[in-house]
CSV table of C-alpha atoms in Angstrom, one decimal:
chain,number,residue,atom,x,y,z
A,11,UNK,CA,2.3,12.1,0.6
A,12,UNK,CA,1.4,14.9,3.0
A,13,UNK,CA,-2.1,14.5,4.5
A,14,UNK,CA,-1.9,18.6,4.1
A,15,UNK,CA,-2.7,18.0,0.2
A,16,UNK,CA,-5.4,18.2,-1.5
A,17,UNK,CA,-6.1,15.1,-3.0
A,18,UNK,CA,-4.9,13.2,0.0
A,19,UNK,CA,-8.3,11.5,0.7
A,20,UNK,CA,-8.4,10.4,-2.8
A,21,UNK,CA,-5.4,8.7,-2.5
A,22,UNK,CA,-6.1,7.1,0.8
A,23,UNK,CA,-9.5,5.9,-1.3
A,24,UNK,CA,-7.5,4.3,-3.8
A,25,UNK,CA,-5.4,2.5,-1.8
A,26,UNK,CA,-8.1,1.1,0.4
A,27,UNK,CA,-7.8,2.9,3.9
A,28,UNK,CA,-10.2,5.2,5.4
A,29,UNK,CA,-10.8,6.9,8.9
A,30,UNK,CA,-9.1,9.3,11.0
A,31,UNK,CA,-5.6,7.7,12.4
A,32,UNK,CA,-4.3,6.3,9.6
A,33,UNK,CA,-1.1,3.9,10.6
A,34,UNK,CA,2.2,5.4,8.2
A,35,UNK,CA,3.2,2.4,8.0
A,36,UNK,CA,0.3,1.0,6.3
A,37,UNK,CA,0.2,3.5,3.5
A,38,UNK,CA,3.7,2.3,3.2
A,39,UNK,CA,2.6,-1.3,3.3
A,40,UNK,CA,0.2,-0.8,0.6
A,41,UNK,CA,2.1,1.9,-1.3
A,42,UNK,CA,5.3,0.4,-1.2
A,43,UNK,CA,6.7,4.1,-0.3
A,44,UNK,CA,8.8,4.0,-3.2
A,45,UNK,CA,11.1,6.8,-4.3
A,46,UNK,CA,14.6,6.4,-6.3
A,47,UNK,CA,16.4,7.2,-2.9
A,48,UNK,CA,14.7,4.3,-1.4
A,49,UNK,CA,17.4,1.3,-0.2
A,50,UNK,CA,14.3,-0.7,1.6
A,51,UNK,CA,10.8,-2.2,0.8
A,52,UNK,CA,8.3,-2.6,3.2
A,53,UNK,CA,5.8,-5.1,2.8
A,54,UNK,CA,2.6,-6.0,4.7
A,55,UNK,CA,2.1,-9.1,6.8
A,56,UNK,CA,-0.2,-11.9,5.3
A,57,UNK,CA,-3.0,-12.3,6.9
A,58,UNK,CA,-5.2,-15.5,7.1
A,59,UNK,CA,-8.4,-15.2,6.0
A,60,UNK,CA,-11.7,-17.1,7.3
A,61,UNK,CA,-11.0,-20.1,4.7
A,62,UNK,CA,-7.3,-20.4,6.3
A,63,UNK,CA,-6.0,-18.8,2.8
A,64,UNK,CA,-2.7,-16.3,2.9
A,65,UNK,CA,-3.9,-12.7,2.5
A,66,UNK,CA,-2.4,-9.5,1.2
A,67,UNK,CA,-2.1,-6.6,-1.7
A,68,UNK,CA,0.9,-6.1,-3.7
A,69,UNK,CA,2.3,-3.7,-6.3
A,70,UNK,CA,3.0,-5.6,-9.3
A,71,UNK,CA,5.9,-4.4,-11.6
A,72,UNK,CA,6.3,-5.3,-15.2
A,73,UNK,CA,3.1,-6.1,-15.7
A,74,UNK,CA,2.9,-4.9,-19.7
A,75,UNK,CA,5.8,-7.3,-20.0
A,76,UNK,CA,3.7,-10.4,-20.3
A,77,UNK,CA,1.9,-12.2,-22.9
């Protein structure tokens, strides 16, 4: 999404980022950046949190799927 559009700020809100430079590669980290064109996924890096856990957000697909 162009940062030119209106409702860009809402859609950085809803995907967690805020500020002025915002990294393109993390909205496609957390967006996925998926179109039908699209051959590749990009992902973000886990991160460790203070409790030594894995870290990250994901898209899940197929969720009205399961019981």
């Amino acid at each position: 999404m162009t940062a030119r559009r209106d409702s860009y700020q809402s859609f950085l809100d809803m995907i967690g980022l805020s500020g002025e430079d915002i990294d393109p590669f993390e909205v496609l980290a957390r967006t996925w950046g998926t179109r039908v064109t699209d051959r590749i996924q990009v992902l973000p890096v886990p991160k460790v949190d203070a409790a030594g856990r894995l870290r990250m957000r994901f898209l899940v697909h197929g969720g009205r799927h399961v019981d």
